[in-house]
XYZ file of C-alpha atoms in Angstrom:
482
model
C -0.097 0.118 -0.041
C 1.502 3.429 -1.115
C 1.717 6.211 1.667
C -0.473 9.304 1.160
C 1.114 12.141 -0.397
C 2.045 14.987 1.586
C -0.570 17.653 2.199
C 0.741 20.281 4.382
C 1.245 23.680 2.906
C 2.765 25.217 6.311
C 5.103 23.019 8.218
C 6.547 24.093 11.767
C 9.550 22.335 12.964
C 10.326 22.922 16.831
C 12.074 21.201 19.587
C 8.396 20.370 21.349
C 5.039 19.793 20.053
C 2.440 22.431 20.667
C 0.945 20.385 23.175
C 1.585 18.619 26.550
C 0.926 14.874 27.222
C -1.496 14.240 30.417
C -3.029 11.577 32.087
C -6.927 12.159 32.474
C -8.951 11.374 35.700
C -9.825 8.102 33.877
C -6.122 7.238 34.049
C -6.103 7.498 29.898
C -3.240 9.542 28.269
C -4.457 12.825 26.429
C -3.380 16.187 24.977
C -3.722 19.709 25.935
C -2.152 23.028 24.524
C 0.801 24.206 25.712
C 1.116 27.472 26.968
C 3.466 30.160 25.247
C 3.210 32.649 22.829
C 4.622 30.976 19.904
C 1.831 28.575 20.077
C -0.508 31.195 20.121
C 0.533 33.200 17.606
C 0.932 30.238 14.855
C -2.493 28.523 15.514
C -4.767 30.353 13.509
C -1.967 30.445 10.678
C -1.652 26.685 11.239
C -5.555 26.318 10.549
C -5.642 28.545 7.567
C -3.034 27.009 5.827
C -3.465 23.177 6.390
C -0.621 23.053 8.610
C 1.465 20.453 10.667
C 3.673 20.954 13.382
C 7.208 18.554 13.848
C 8.161 18.213 17.262
C 9.149 16.178 20.218
C 6.235 14.950 22.323
C 8.167 16.140 25.735
C 8.796 12.665 27.189
C 11.702 10.066 26.405
C 11.085 7.032 24.504
C 7.363 7.382 23.911
C 6.215 6.406 20.219
C 3.252 8.307 19.294
C 1.523 8.219 15.834
C 1.137 11.368 14.003
C -2.384 12.884 15.003
C -4.787 15.928 14.757
C -5.531 18.488 17.716
C -7.371 21.422 17.378
C -7.241 21.617 13.653
C -3.299 21.203 13.188
C -1.959 17.880 12.286
C 1.011 17.120 14.845
C 3.794 14.892 13.916
C 5.629 13.376 16.884
C 9.432 12.885 16.817
C 10.752 10.504 19.043
C 13.720 10.751 21.367
C 15.355 8.277 23.620
C 16.728 9.296 27.055
C 20.130 9.162 25.413
C 19.051 11.694 22.778
C 17.760 13.924 25.485
C 20.846 13.767 27.405
C 23.035 14.320 24.546
C 21.221 16.529 21.688
C 18.970 18.309 24.353
C 20.654 18.663 27.754
C 24.237 18.448 26.181
C 24.727 20.059 22.951
C 21.737 22.427 22.811
C 21.695 23.486 26.635
C 25.546 22.755 27.775
C 27.098 23.825 24.436
C 24.917 26.244 22.022
C 23.018 28.133 25.146
C 26.091 29.133 27.382
C 28.156 30.158 23.733
C 25.314 32.171 22.628
C 24.876 33.978 25.546
C 28.211 35.613 25.621
C 29.702 32.969 27.891
C 28.239 33.737 31.023
C 28.675 30.194 31.987
C 31.321 28.454 30.132
C 30.400 26.207 27.247
C 31.208 22.478 27.019
C 32.356 20.631 23.630
C 31.847 17.151 23.555
C 32.186 15.279 20.255
C 29.565 12.417 21.328
C 26.963 15.290 21.748
C 27.527 17.101 18.416
C 26.877 13.381 16.868
C 23.833 13.557 18.713
C 22.775 16.609 17.544
C 23.518 15.949 14.081
C 21.371 12.651 14.167
C 18.517 14.156 15.808
C 18.355 17.088 13.434
C 18.246 14.721 10.703
C 15.316 12.881 12.354
C 13.545 16.258 12.254
C 13.975 17.318 8.990
C 13.368 13.598 7.364
C 9.821 14.127 9.410
C 9.344 17.756 7.930
C 10.284 16.946 4.284
C 7.788 13.916 4.374
C 4.949 15.866 5.411
C 5.594 19.103 3.110
C 3.098 19.794 0.125
C 4.677 20.244 -2.964
C 6.236 23.943 -3.135
C 4.718 24.361 0.365
C 6.902 25.991 3.321
C 8.633 25.051 6.446
C 9.592 27.312 9.320
C 12.276 25.879 11.883
C 11.971 27.378 15.318
C 15.407 27.698 17.198
C 18.938 26.809 17.972
C 17.914 23.184 18.854
C 17.402 22.500 15.210
C 20.144 24.843 13.300
C 21.190 21.972 10.972
C 17.692 21.243 9.697
C 17.098 24.178 7.108
C 19.968 22.631 5.102
C 19.181 19.103 5.768
C 15.702 19.948 4.406
C 16.585 21.691 1.270
C 18.741 18.648 0.259
C 15.767 16.649 0.417
C 13.250 19.019 -0.814
C 14.654 21.836 -2.881
C 11.076 22.633 -4.115
C 10.429 24.034 -0.280
C 10.549 27.360 1.131
C 12.263 27.339 4.025
C 12.632 29.880 7.110
C 14.358 29.725 10.161
C 13.911 31.928 13.470
C 16.482 31.730 16.153
C 14.567 32.822 19.400
C 17.899 33.615 21.499
C 21.026 35.639 20.998
C 23.635 35.147 18.075
C 27.063 35.846 19.610
C 29.921 38.195 18.341
C 32.314 36.271 16.245
C 34.844 36.595 18.594
C 33.064 34.220 20.659
C 31.176 32.036 18.150
C 34.438 31.015 16.418
C 34.943 29.082 19.585
C 32.617 26.677 18.373
C 34.321 23.515 16.858
C 31.303 23.085 14.439
C 30.962 26.693 13.171
C 31.071 25.985 9.534
C 28.628 23.405 10.036
C 26.367 25.396 12.055
C 26.358 28.208 9.615
C 25.983 25.997 6.354
C 22.843 24.583 8.447
C 21.223 27.991 8.974
C 21.948 28.953 5.367
C 20.158 26.573 4.183
C 17.035 28.544 4.875
C 15.896 31.435 2.426
C 14.636 33.665 5.670
C 16.876 33.449 8.767
C 15.022 35.501 11.477
C 16.973 37.163 14.522
C 15.499 38.789 17.879
C 17.646 42.143 17.012
C 19.470 44.057 14.481
C 22.627 43.066 16.284
C 22.031 39.530 16.155
C 21.842 39.299 12.410
C 25.004 41.413 12.087
C 26.789 38.963 14.033
C 25.562 36.299 12.040
C 26.388 37.756 8.600
C 29.867 38.687 10.112
C 30.434 34.968 11.189
C 29.162 34.054 7.298
C 31.774 36.461 5.991
C 34.504 35.593 8.033
C 34.037 31.606 7.351
C 32.880 31.753 3.923
C 33.540 34.876 2.463
C 30.217 34.946 0.936
C 28.648 38.502 0.160
C 26.603 39.981 2.615
C 24.601 42.975 1.943
C 21.270 44.091 3.530
C 19.303 42.740 0.811
C 20.641 39.280 1.798
C 23.684 36.895 1.880
C 24.647 35.342 -1.584
C 24.808 31.312 -1.241
C 26.269 29.300 -3.840
C 24.063 26.014 -4.968
C 25.760 22.711 -5.597
C 25.057 23.421 -9.571
C 27.158 26.653 -9.293
C 24.225 28.828 -9.335
C 23.380 31.410 -6.461
C 20.789 32.092 -4.307
C 19.576 34.705 -1.682
C 19.217 34.159 1.709
C 17.612 37.055 3.682
C 19.267 37.558 7.359
C 16.856 40.005 9.125
C 15.384 41.242 12.656
C 12.084 39.899 13.322
C 11.428 40.758 16.875
C 9.234 38.566 18.720
C 6.366 40.060 21.058
C 3.369 38.626 23.044
C -0.476 38.221 22.566
C -0.950 41.461 24.044
C -4.640 41.419 24.171
C -4.964 38.209 26.073
C -3.006 39.799 29.010
C -5.239 42.976 28.553
C -8.473 40.891 29.031
C -6.991 39.054 32.348
C -5.911 42.435 33.722
C -9.551 43.724 33.355
C -11.068 40.453 35.110
C -12.423 41.168 38.493
C -11.089 37.811 40.460
C -7.651 38.929 38.972
C -7.676 42.543 40.433
C -8.708 40.912 43.720
C -6.153 38.538 43.440
C -3.386 41.445 43.192
C -4.919 43.188 46.041
C -4.673 40.130 48.105
C -1.090 39.649 47.137
C -0.144 43.196 48.344
C -1.962 42.234 51.828
C -0.406 38.933 52.129
C 3.086 40.845 51.955
C 2.204 43.409 54.633
C 1.092 46.191 52.380
C 4.743 47.678 51.966
C 4.618 50.822 49.745
C 6.491 49.239 47.029
C 6.660 46.086 45.615
C 9.737 45.018 43.354
C 9.065 42.214 40.996
C 11.162 39.609 39.106
C 9.950 36.904 37.105
C 12.381 34.620 35.472
C 13.205 31.024 34.579
C 15.850 29.946 36.675
C 18.723 30.425 34.784
C 22.274 32.306 34.775
C 21.513 34.791 31.955
C 18.851 36.205 33.812
C 20.843 38.478 36.334
C 18.962 37.234 39.236
C 21.945 37.434 41.467
C 23.022 40.601 40.274
C 19.311 41.699 41.121
C 19.161 40.539 44.525
C 22.915 41.808 45.307
C 21.581 45.285 44.393
C 18.715 45.099 46.781
C 20.474 43.563 49.417
C 22.995 46.490 49.323
C 20.100 48.918 49.239
C 18.554 47.358 52.407
C 22.218 47.363 54.189
C 22.765 51.137 52.967
C 19.348 52.009 54.696
C 18.280 53.343 51.122
C 15.198 51.251 51.441
C 13.552 49.619 54.691
C 12.228 45.915 55.152
C 8.635 47.523 55.974
C 8.478 49.826 53.141
C 9.866 47.806 50.145
C 9.598 44.103 49.509
C 11.460 42.104 46.539
C 9.094 39.223 45.018
C 11.122 36.778 42.739
C 9.555 33.849 40.879
C 12.132 31.605 39.458
C 10.431 28.884 37.641
C 12.553 25.682 37.699
C 14.726 24.961 34.231
C 17.019 22.192 33.471
C 17.283 20.741 36.610
C 19.619 17.824 35.628
C 22.171 20.441 34.103
C 25.030 21.258 36.604
C 25.297 24.656 36.248
C 21.502 25.165 36.948
C 21.775 22.810 40.324
C 24.825 25.311 41.346
C 22.528 28.249 40.564
C 19.605 27.434 42.481
C 21.888 26.771 45.615
C 23.881 30.216 45.217
C 20.274 31.792 44.929
C 18.884 30.292 47.648
C 21.680 30.895 50.094
C 21.440 34.657 48.782
C 17.965 34.730 49.789
C 18.258 33.125 53.076
C 21.099 35.607 54.058
C 19.273 38.801 53.014
C 16.152 37.596 54.872
C 18.166 36.324 57.868
C 19.855 40.094 58.248
C 16.549 41.924 57.166
C 13.284 40.454 58.118
C 11.204 41.208 60.857
C 8.327 39.483 62.231
C 5.549 41.129 59.871
C 7.948 41.532 56.912
C 10.081 39.966 54.551
C 13.025 41.119 52.341
C 12.654 38.837 49.601
C 9.524 36.490 49.024
C 11.294 33.666 46.767
C 9.321 31.298 44.930
C 10.854 28.209 43.037
C 7.774 27.204 41.229
C 5.505 28.016 37.961
C 2.361 29.858 37.888
C -0.599 29.967 35.785
C -0.786 33.004 33.717
C -3.760 34.406 35.825
C -1.708 34.600 38.868
C 1.346 36.126 36.984
C -1.076 39.011 35.619
C -2.165 39.582 39.566
C 1.541 39.804 40.215
C 2.414 41.981 37.497
C -0.846 44.209 38.520
C 0.358 43.946 42.416
C 4.001 44.870 41.294
C 5.182 48.888 41.805
C 8.578 47.977 39.557
C 9.440 45.115 37.495
C 12.740 44.378 37.471
C 14.379 42.691 34.205
C 17.971 42.484 34.930
C 19.044 39.986 32.173
C 22.890 39.632 31.507
C 22.014 38.593 27.724
C 18.535 37.525 26.661
C 17.079 36.998 23.197
C 14.003 39.230 23.571
C 12.615 38.817 27.584
C 8.918 38.763 27.022
C 8.312 39.354 30.706
C 8.991 42.722 30.128
C 6.047 43.014 27.585
C 3.825 40.762 29.528
C 4.361 43.513 32.339
C 3.861 46.313 30.194
C 0.595 44.691 28.520
C -0.779 44.182 31.992
C -0.809 47.683 33.141
C -3.770 48.719 32.108
C -3.895 51.513 34.828
C -0.711 53.105 33.092
C 1.384 52.477 36.629
C 4.236 51.038 37.607
C 7.750 51.314 36.166
C 9.711 48.737 33.972
C 13.505 48.309 34.865
C 14.942 46.840 31.857
C 18.724 45.845 30.982
C 19.991 46.994 27.592
C 21.273 43.564 27.092
C 17.700 42.189 26.607
C 16.065 42.154 23.294
C 13.217 44.193 24.472
C 15.359 47.257 25.411
C 15.772 47.960 21.416
C 11.884 48.432 21.302
C 11.073 49.483 24.753
C 13.251 53.035 25.097
C 10.737 54.295 27.619
C 11.761 51.753 30.200
C 14.455 52.780 33.083
C 17.575 51.007 31.295
C 20.345 49.559 33.020
C 23.495 47.799 32.781
C 23.130 44.888 34.985
C 27.047 44.283 35.594
C 27.193 47.973 36.972
C 25.455 47.224 40.923
C 25.592 51.014 41.978
C 23.939 51.997 38.698
C 21.440 49.434 39.481
C 20.796 50.500 42.840
C 20.195 54.064 41.429
C 17.890 52.671 38.809
C 15.935 51.170 41.357
C 15.545 54.217 43.780
C 14.438 56.039 40.854
C 12.077 53.533 39.946
C 10.679 53.524 43.590
C 10.286 57.227 43.446
C 9.050 58.051 40.301
C 6.108 60.389 40.350
C 2.696 59.019 38.883
C 2.928 61.524 35.998
C 6.377 60.348 34.788
C 5.048 56.920 35.198
C 2.091 57.515 33.237
C 3.906 58.943 30.314
C 6.351 55.890 30.365
C 3.989 53.543 30.716
C 1.666 54.967 28.127
C 4.512 54.843 25.324
C 5.613 51.248 26.515
C 2.071 49.950 26.180
C 1.579 51.667 22.824
C 4.497 49.743 21.299
C 3.819 46.342 22.739
C 0.276 46.210 21.787
C 0.777 47.447 18.193
C 3.717 45.071 17.687
C 1.983 41.773 19.271
C 2.897 38.116 18.562
C 0.543 38.296 15.478
C 2.171 41.036 13.874
C 5.538 39.105 14.077
C 4.175 35.758 12.762
C 2.531 37.613 9.995
C 5.892 39.741 8.992
C 7.896 36.438 8.877
C 5.463 34.609 6.625
C 5.356 37.727 4.459
C 9.290 37.599 4.125
C 9.129 33.732 3.522
C 6.296 34.564 0.616
C 8.540 37.250 -1.009
C 11.596 34.751 -1.010
C 9.052 32.148 -2.482
C 7.735 34.273 -5.470
C 11.565 35.470 -5.865
C 12.850 32.109 -6.147
C 10.145 31.455 -8.666
C 11.089 34.536 -10.869
C 14.793 33.512 -10.821
C 13.918 30.095 -12.054
C 11.567 30.990 -14.594
C 14.506 33.647 -15.914
C 17.113 31.043 -15.802
C 15.197 28.692 -18.015
């Protein structure tokens, strides 16, 4: 019996499927939609385009047949426990992640991890090539799958291929450390459109291509040679990702969410000001720097524990990776020391929460917080900054934002900081605490205008428009060459 012809006009390839595997009350396994901006952004597009999503189901060693979920065809890619250890925890998160985040932690280069990375990328590429319709579009997501674009191009030259890099792309002096630097660049150059969070990231990529291959790079794209001696154009450009702003606005208007925000303030002893940090527990987020600055403000007597509380939500992340286990120990030690020095019977200096919360609770926290601290040492975008802004329908609150987060390019009305400058961060926190309501309103209105206008739907639309232009351009070039 012959296999049915591939039918998906748009195929998204991501490390994870847009669903989580759950066990129902009856003990039977099922699926629920994953939270997250990418899933929200692409869901309507996938439905319209007869789309398919290729990804890992999230658990090792489970074999799942392709299935339909809420109008999208899902194509699971099986990963063994060994794959997860070497491709995901190893190469993706112990090599690429620290290297691409300016070597805040030292990357490890292990050939056995690279071999697994190549093998797993091949598996994703084959699954995508098998399900894409003739002349269709494939959109690959993020650093776990950097070899996939070229692998798909080799198998299916009829396809239009996009790739979006959600994390930073490092300067060449750092990138050049990577033993497999040429292979990764070749993998990415398989795409017709290569998207980055910041203009600087796209520039870093183009410089790496020039240094390694001497290809011509211009604003209009990179000239890439084809195997037959002809050339094609690959566009490397910034497409800053965003959030579903409307969903945060709707939650912020709900009476139960607003009541919960009041409850949170009361549970903290109704301090004059609440500072908030919301991060994955990751060494790139600058949580230690933030706590050091706050601890010193308490030591200096510039703030008191009765008046100001820091709430730090640090959701669990990569708990089997050594650097993350060490980071958790350091942060919890710091919290214990600061609280031990400054807590009273009625007030806590730092309320530390090492857990994840549903979106309703997060919006309540955003409404309760007077100052949002985003102190990333390096971040592709940092959507928390945009979530806070979208939630502040009262036009109050202050966003303190690291210049090393991609969001800083789009949100100039935030109070900008260099998180490595502890004294500067302390001054910025004090400025935020003492900011008059009129200035808060002026800044927040400007921030909200930007976040609402440039939402995640606009992001996906702009990228897919660029892919369509690339498809039309390629067909035009083919016709001219015939």
